[in-house]
XYZ file of C-alpha atoms in Angstrom:
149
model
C -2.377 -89.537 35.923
C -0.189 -91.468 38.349
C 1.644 -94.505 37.638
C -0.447 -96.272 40.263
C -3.821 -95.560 38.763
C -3.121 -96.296 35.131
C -1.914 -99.906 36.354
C -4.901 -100.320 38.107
C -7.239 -99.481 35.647
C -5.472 -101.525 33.428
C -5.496 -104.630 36.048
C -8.996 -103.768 36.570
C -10.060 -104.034 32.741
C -7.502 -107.080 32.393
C -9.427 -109.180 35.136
C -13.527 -107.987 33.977
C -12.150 -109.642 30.618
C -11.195 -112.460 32.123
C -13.759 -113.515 34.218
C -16.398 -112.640 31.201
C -14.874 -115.003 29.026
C -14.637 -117.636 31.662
C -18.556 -117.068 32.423
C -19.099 -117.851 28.750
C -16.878 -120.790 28.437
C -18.980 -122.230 31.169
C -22.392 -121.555 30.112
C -22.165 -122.103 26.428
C -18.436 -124.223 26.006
C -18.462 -127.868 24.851
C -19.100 -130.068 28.383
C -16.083 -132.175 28.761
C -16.478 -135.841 28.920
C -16.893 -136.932 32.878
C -15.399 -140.517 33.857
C -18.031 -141.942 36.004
C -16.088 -142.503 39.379
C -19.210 -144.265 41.105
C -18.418 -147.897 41.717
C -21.021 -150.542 41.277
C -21.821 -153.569 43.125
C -23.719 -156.806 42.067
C -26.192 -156.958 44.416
C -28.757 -159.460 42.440
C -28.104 -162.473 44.747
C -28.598 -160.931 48.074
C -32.192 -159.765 46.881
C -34.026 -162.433 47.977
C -31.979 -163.419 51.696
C -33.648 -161.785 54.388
C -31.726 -160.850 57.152
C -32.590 -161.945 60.671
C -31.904 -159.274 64.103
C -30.952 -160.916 67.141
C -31.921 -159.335 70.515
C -29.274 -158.341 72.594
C -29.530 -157.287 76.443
C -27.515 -157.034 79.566
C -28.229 -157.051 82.867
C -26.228 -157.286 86.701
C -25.383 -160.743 86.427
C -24.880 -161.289 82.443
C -26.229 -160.369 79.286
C -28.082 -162.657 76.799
C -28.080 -163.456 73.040
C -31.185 -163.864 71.375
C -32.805 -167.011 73.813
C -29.255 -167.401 75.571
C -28.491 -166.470 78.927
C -24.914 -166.136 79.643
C -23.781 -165.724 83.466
C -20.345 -163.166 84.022
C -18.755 -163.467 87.205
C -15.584 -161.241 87.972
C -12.764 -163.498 89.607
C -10.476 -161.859 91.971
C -7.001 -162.602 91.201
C -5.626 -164.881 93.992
C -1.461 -165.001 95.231
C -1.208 -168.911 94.287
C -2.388 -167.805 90.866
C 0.109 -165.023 90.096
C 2.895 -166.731 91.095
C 1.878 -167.270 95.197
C 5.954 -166.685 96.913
C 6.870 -163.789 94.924
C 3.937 -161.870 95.958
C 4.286 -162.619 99.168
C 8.002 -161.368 99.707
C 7.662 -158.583 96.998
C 4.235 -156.444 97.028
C 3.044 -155.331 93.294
C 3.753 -151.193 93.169
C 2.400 -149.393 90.453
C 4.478 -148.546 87.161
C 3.629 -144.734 88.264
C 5.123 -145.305 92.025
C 8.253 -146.945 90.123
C 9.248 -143.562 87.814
C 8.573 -141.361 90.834
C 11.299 -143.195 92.778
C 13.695 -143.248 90.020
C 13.416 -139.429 89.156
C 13.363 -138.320 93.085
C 16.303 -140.588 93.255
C 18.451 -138.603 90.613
C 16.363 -134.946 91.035
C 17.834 -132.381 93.667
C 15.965 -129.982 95.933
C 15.217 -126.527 94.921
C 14.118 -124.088 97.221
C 11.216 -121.501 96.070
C 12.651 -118.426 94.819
C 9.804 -116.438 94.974
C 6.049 -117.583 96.674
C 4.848 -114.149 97.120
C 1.270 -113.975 95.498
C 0.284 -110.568 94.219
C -3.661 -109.602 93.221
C -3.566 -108.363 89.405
C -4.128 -104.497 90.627
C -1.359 -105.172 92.879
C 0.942 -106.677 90.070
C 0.002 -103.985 88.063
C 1.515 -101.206 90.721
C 4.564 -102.548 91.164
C 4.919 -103.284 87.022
C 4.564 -99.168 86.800
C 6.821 -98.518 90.025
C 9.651 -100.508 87.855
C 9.793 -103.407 91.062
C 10.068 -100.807 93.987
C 9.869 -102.776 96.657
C 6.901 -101.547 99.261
C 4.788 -103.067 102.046
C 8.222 -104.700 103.656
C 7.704 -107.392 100.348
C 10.745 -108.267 98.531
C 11.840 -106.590 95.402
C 10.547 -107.770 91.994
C 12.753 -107.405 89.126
C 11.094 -105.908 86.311
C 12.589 -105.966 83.051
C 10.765 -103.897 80.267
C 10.145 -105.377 76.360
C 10.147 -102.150 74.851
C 12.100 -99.428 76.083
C 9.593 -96.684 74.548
C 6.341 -96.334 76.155
């Protein structure tokens, strides 16, 4: 009998032991003694408040409260209010507008290397043909992972 198979067996035997005795232990072993982990509340003096809803709703103009209207009106923010001279000599510019400025400030031009679009059955050609260039397009450098096929 190989080595293998007499460890297996054995493993086999080992672990149907195991989990027999473990079955037992659970149906007919002492129950241990739980901690209850539920917390309690006193609730006895909130028995007898009733709670009251209030109706809520809103509409174009406002919204209202249970019987009280309230009115909302959206105020435009006016140049004397922001600080009236400095927005007039310096418009706001978004935070956005601001980076953009800063990184084409310190970023250099690139040109495209390489803008030719090719379908996937296309692609897939010139993959097998190892980048031979055809159809007067320019070369594409193929560089195999593997270098079995």
């Amino acid at each position: 009998m190989n080595t293998f198979l007499i460890f297996a067996f054995i493993l086999t035997i080992v672990y149907v032991i195991y989990y027999l005795f473990m079955i037992a232990h659970d149906l007919y072993g002492k129950p241990k003694e739980r901690k209850d982990s539920a917390e309690s509340f006193d609730v006895s003096d909130m028995v007898d408040t009733e709670e009251n809803s209030v109706d809520v709703s809103e509409n174009a103009g406002g919204f209202s409260v249970g019987g009280t209207t309230y009115e909302t009106t959206y105020a435009e923010e006016s140049p004397e209010a922001s600080g009236g001279e400095q927005s007039k000599t310096q418009p706001k510019t978004p935070v956005a507008d601001e980076i953009m400025e800063k990184i084409a400030g310190k970023s250099e031009d690139v040109p495209v290397a390489f803008s030719d679009v090719y379908s996937a059955e296309e692609l897939n050609r010139k993959i097998m043909a190892r980048g031979i260039p055809e159809d007067g397009r320019a070369k594409l450098y193929v560089q195999p992972i593997k270098k079995e096929v």
